[in-house]
Tab-separated table of C-alpha atoms and ligand atoms in Angstrom:
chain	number	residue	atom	x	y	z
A	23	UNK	CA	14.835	-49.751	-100.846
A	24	UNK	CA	11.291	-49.730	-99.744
A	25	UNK	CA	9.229	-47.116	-102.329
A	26	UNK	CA	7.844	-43.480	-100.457
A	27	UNK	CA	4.780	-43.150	-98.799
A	28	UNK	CA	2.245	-41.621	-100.791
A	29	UNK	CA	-0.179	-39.088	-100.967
A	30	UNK	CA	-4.171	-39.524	-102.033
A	31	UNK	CA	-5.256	-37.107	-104.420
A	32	UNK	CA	-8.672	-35.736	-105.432
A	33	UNK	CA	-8.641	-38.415	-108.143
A	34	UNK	CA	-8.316	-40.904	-106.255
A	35	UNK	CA	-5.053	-41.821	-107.473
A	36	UNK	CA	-1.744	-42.463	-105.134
A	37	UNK	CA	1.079	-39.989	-105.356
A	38	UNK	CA	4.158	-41.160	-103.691
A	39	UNK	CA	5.734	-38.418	-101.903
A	40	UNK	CA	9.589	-38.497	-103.135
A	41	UNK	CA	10.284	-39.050	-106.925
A	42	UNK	CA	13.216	-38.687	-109.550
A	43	UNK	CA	13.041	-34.986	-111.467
A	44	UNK	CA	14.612	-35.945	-114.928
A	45	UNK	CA	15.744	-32.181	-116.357
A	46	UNK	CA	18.108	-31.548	-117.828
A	47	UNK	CA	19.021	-35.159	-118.831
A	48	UNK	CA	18.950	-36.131	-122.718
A	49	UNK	CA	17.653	-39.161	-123.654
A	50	UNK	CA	20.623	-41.460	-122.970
A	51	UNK	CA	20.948	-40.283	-119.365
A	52	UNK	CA	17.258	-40.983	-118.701
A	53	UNK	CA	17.269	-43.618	-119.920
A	54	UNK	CA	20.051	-44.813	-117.577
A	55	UNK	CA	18.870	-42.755	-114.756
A	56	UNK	CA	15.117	-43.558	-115.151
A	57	UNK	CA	16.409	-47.836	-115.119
A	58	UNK	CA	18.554	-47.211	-111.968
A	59	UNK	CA	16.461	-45.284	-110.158
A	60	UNK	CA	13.306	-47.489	-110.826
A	61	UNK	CA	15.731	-50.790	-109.562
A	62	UNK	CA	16.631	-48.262	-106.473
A	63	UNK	CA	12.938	-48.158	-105.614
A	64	UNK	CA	11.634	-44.982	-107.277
A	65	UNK	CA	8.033	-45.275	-108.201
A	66	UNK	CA	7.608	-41.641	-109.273
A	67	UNK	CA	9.160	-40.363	-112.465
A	68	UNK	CA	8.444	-36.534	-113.722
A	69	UNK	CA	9.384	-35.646	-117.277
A	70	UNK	CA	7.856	-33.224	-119.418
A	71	UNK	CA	7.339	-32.440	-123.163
A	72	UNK	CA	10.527	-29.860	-122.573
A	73	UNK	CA	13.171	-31.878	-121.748
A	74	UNK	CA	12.567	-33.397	-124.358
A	75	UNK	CA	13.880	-37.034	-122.837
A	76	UNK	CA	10.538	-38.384	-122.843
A	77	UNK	CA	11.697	-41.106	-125.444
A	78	UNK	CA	14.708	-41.885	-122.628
A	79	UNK	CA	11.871	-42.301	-119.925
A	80	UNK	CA	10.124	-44.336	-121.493
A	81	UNK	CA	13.511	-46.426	-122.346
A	82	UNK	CA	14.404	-46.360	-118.879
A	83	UNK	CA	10.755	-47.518	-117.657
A	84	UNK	CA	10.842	-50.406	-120.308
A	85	UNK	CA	14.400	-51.579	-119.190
A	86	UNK	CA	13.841	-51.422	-115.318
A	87	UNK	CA	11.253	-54.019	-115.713
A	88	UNK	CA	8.781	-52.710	-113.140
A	89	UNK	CA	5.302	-53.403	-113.666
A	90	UNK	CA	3.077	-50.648	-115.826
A	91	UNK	CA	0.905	-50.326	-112.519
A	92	UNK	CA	3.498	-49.854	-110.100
A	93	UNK	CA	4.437	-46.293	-111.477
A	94	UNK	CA	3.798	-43.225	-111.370
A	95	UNK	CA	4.543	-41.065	-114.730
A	96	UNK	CA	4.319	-37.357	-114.832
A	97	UNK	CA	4.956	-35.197	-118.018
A	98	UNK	CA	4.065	-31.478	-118.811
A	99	UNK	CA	3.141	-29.477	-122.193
A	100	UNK	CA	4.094	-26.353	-123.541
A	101	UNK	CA	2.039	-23.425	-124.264
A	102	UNK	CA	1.475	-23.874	-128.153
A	103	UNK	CA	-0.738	-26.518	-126.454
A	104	UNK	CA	-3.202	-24.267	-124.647
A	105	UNK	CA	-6.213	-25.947	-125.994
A	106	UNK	CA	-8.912	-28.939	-125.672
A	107	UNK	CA	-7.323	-30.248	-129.540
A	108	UNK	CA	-3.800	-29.291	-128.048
A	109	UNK	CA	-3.612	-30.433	-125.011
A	110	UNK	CA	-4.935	-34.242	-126.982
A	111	UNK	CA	-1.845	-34.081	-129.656
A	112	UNK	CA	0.311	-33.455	-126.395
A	113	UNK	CA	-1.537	-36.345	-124.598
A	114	UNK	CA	-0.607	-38.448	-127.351
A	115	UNK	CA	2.834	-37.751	-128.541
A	116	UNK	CA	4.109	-37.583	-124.844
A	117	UNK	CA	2.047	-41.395	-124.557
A	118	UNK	CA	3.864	-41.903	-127.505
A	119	UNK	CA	7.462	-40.872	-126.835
A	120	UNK	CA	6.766	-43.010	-123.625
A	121	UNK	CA	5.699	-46.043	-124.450
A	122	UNK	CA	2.549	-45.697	-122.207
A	123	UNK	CA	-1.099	-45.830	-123.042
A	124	UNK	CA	-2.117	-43.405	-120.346
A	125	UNK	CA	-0.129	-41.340	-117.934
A	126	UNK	CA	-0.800	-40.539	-114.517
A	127	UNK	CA	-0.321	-37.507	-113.689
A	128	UNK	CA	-0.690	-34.253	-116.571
A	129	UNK	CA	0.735	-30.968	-116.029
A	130	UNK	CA	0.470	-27.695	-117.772
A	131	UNK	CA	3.854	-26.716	-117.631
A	132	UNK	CA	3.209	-22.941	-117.390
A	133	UNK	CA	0.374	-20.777	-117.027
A	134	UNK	CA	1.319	-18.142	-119.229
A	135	UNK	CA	-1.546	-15.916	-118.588
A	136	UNK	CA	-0.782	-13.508	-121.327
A	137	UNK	CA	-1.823	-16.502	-123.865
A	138	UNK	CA	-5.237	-15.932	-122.027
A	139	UNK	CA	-6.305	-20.301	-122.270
A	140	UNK	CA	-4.457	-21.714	-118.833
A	141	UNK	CA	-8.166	-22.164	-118.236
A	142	UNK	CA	-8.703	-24.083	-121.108
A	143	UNK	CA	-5.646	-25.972	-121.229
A	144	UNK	CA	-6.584	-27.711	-117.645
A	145	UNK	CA	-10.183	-28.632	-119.405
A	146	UNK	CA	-8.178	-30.444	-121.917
A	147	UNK	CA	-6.576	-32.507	-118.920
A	148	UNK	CA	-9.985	-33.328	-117.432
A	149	UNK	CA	-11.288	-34.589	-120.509
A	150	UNK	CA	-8.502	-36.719	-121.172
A	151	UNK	CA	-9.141	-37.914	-117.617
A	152	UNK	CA	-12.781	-38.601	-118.086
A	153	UNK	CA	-11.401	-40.994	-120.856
A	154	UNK	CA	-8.838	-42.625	-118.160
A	155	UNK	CA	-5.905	-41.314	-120.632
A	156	UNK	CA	-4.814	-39.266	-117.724
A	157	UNK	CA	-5.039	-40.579	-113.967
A	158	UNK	CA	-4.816	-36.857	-112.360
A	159	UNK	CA	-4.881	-33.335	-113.452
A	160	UNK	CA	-2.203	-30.980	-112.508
A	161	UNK	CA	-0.836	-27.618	-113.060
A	162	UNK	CA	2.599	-26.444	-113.049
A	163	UNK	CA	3.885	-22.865	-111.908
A	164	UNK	CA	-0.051	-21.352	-110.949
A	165	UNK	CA	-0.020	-19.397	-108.806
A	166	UNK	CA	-3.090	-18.659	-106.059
A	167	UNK	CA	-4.801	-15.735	-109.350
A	168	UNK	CA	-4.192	-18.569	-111.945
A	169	UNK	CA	-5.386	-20.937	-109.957
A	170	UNK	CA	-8.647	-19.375	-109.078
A	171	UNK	CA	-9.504	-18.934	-112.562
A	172	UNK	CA	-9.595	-22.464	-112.675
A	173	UNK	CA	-11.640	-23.439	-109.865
A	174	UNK	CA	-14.141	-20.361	-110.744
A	175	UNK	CA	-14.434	-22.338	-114.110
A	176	UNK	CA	-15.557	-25.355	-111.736
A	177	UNK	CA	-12.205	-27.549	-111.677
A	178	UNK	CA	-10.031	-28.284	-108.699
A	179	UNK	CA	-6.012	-29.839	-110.281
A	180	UNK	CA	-4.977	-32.709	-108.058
A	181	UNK	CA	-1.940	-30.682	-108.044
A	182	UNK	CA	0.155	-28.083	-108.415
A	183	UNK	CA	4.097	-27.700	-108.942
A	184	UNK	CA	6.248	-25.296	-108.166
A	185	UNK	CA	9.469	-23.792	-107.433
A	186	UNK	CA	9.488	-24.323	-103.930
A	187	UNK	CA	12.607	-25.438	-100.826
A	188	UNK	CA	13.506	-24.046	-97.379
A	189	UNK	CA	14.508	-20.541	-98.812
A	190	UNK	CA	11.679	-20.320	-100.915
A	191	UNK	CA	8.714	-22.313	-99.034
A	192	UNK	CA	6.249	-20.195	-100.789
A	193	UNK	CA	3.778	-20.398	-97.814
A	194	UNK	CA	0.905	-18.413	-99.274
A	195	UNK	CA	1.024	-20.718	-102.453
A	196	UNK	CA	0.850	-23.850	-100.065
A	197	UNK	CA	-2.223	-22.575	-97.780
A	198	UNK	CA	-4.074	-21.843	-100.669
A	199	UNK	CA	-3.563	-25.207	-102.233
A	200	UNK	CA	-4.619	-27.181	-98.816
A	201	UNK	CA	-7.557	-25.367	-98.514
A	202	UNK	CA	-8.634	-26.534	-101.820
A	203	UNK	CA	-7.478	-30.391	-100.794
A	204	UNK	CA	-4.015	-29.267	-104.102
A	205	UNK	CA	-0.929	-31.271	-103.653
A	206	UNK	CA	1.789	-28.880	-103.533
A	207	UNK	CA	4.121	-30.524	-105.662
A	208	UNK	CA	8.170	-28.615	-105.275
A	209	UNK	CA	10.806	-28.683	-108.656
A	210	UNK	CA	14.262	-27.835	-107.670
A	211	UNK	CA	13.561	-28.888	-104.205
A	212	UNK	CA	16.811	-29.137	-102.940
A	213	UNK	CA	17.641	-25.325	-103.868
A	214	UNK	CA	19.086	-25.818	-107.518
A	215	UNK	CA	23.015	-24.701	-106.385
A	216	UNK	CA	22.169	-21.675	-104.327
A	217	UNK	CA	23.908	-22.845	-101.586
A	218	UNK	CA	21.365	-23.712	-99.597
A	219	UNK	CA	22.830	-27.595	-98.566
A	220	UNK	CA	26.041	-25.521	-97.718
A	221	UNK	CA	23.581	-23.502	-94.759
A	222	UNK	CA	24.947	-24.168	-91.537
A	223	UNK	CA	21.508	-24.496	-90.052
A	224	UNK	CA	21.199	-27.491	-92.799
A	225	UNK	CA	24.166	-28.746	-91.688
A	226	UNK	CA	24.075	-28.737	-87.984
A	227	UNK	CA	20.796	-30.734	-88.461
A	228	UNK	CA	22.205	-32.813	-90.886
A	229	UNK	CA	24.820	-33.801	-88.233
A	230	UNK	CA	22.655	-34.308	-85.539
A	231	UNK	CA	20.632	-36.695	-87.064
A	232	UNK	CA	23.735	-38.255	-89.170
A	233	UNK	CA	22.400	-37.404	-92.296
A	234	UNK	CA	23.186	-35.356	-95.030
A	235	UNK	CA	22.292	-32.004	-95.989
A	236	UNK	CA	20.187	-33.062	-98.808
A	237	UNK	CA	18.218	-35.731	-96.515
A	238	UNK	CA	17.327	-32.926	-94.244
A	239	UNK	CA	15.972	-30.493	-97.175
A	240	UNK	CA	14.049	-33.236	-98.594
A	241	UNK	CA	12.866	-34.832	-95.124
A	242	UNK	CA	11.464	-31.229	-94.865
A	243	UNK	CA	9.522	-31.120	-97.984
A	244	UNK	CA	7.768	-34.570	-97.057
A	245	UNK	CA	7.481	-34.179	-93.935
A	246	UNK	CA	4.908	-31.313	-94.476
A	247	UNK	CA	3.153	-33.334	-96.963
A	248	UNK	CA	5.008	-31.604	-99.938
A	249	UNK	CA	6.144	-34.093	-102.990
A	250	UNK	CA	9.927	-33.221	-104.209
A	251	UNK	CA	11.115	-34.679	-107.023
A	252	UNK	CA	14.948	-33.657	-107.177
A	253	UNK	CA	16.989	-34.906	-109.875
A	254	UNK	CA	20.290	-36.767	-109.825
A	255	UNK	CA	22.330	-39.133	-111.931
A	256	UNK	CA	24.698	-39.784	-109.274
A	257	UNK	CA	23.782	-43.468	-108.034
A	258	UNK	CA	24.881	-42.553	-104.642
A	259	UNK	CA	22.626	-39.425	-104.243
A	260	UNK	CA	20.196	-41.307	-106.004
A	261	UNK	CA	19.619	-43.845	-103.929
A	262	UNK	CA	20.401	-41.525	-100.426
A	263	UNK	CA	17.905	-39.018	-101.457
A	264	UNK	CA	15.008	-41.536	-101.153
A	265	UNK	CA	16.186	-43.206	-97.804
A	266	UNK	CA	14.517	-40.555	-96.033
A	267	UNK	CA	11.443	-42.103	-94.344
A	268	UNK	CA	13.208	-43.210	-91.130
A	269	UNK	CA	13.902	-40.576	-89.078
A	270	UNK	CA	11.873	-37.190	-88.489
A	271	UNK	CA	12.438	-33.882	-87.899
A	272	UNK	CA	11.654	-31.951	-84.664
A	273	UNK	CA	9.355	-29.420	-84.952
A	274	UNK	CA	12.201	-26.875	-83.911
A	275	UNK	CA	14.268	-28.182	-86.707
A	276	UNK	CA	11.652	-27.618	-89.002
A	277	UNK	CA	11.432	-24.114	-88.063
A	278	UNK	CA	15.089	-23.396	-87.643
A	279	UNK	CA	14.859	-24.118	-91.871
A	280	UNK	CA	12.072	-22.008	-92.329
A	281	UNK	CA	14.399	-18.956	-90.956
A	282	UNK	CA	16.344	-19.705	-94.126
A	283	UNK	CA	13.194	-17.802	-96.033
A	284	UNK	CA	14.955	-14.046	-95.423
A	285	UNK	CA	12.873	-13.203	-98.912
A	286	UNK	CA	15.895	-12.886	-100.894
A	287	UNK	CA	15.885	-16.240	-103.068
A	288	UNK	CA	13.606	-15.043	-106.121
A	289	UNK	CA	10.987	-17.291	-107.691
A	290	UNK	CA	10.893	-17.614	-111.513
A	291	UNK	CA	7.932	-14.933	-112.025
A	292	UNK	CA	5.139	-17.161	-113.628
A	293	UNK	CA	3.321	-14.036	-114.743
A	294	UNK	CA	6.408	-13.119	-117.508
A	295	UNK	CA	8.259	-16.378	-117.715
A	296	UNK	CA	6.858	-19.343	-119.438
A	297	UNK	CA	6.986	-22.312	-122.659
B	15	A2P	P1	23.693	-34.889	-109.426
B	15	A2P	O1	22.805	-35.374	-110.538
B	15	A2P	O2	25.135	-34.893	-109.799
B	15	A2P	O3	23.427	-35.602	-108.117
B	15	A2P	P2	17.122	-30.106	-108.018
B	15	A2P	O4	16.382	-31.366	-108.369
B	15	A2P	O5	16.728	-29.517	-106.707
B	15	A2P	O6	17.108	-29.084	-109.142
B	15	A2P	O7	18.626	-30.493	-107.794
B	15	A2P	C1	19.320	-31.159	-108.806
B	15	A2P	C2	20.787	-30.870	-108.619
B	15	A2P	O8	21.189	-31.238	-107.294
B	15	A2P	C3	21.612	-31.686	-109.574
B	15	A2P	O9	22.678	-30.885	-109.979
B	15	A2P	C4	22.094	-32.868	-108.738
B	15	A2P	O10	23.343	-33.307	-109.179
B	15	A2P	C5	22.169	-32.269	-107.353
B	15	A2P	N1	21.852	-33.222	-106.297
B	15	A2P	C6	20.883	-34.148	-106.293
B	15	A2P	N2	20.891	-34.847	-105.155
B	15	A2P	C7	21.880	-34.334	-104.385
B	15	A2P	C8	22.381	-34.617	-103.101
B	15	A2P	N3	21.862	-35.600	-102.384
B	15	A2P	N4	23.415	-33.866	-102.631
B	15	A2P	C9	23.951	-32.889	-103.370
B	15	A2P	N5	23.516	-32.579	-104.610
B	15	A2P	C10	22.495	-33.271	-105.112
């Protein structure tokens, strides 16, 4: 299958706009899923320190074959981290675990704001990027207060994940980021079992355009200019969840999925959860 579209980011740097999510596989099943998916025509691949599969990605990358330059590899560090020396050891046993002398896109995986260096912990990004260790500097789970901080200590991430799908489309989150030229990047975009590809306004749409339920949640995501990155092992679903760049959603469609938002779906609170 032809690889996504991507997006341009402040670095410069090409983010294609659908990619494979990789929790909560072990190392064996990335490995497997990271090799398939990369021979299904996946370019993006998001791991983190975490999942601790980085090892398997790096497997995966190795067996698929696809040239170093081709891809686009994402991983994420924990909080002990929060540091310029920190976030270097995570650079480098993440590039280790991986196989890869630079990766292209570093997140903080959590702000954790009561640690007090989220601000520091995106400086160590940037000078790993002024090094070309790192292609892009990212965030994970910021929201708008976090990411302030950052930009009042002069830096602008390329971009920022989050929990994000139809029931949770976290609008506020996503005007702040465009105005500062962030990629909203969404984890669990497809809804993470809450029922949401079982919504009969997913599924009418779904119908009408002969597609399936997941198509239309992640045609949505991209077609605002949002990179999702769901996960799945299943071959089928792997391969389905990428073919979604020929055909487009109207813009009633869009907004008969944004009624799905009736503020009940809770996001994981980034001020008291973190790692
Ligand atoms: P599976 O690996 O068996 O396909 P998210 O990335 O939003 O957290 O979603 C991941 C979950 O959604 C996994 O359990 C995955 O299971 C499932 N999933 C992924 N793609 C699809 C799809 N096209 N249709 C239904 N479920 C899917």
């Amino acid at each position: 299958m032809a690889p996504a579209p991507t997006v341009l980011l402040r670095s410069g740097a090409h983010l294609p706009l659908l990619g494979l999510g990789t929790w909560p596989l072990n190392d064996a099943e990335a490995a497997d899923t990271v090799d398939l998916a990369l021979r299904t025509g996946y370019r993006l691949i998001d791991t983190a320190e975490n999942y601790r599969n980085e090892r398997g990605v790096g497997e995966g990358i190795r067996r698929s074959g696809v040239p170093r330059e081709e891809l686009f590899v994402t991983t994420k560090f924990n909080r002990e981290h929060h540091s310029r020396e920190g976030v270097r050891r995570a650079f480098e046993t993440s590039a280790g675990l991986l196989g890869l002398d630079y990766v292209d896109l570093l997140l903080v995986h959590w702000p954790n704001p009561g640690q007090g260096r989220h601000v520091e912990a995106v400086e160590g990004i940037v000078a790993l990027m002024e090094e070309g260790l790192v292609r892009a500097v990212g965030t994970s789970n910021y929201k708008p207060a976090h990411l302030q901080q950052v930009i009042d200590a002069g830096m602008i991430p390329d971009v920022n994940q989050i929990q994000l799908d139809p029931q949770r489309p976290r609008i506020v989150d996503r005007a702040f980021h465009n105005e500062y030229g962030i990629v909203t990047q969404a984890w669990s975009p497809l809804g993470q079992g809450s029922g949401l590809l079982d919504e009969p306004a997913v599924v009418a749409i779904a119908e009408a355009h002969g597609r399936t339920p997941a198509q239309v949640v992640l045609r949505w995501h991209v077609q605002q200019g949002v990179v999702a990155i769901p996960k799945s092992s299943n071959p089928e679903r792997l391969a389905r969840n990428l073919d979604i760049f020929d055909f487009e959603l109207s813009g009633a469609e869009l907004a008969a999925l944004y009624v799905l938002d009736a503020g009940r779906a809770d996001v994981v609170d980034s001020d008291e959860f973190g790692h």
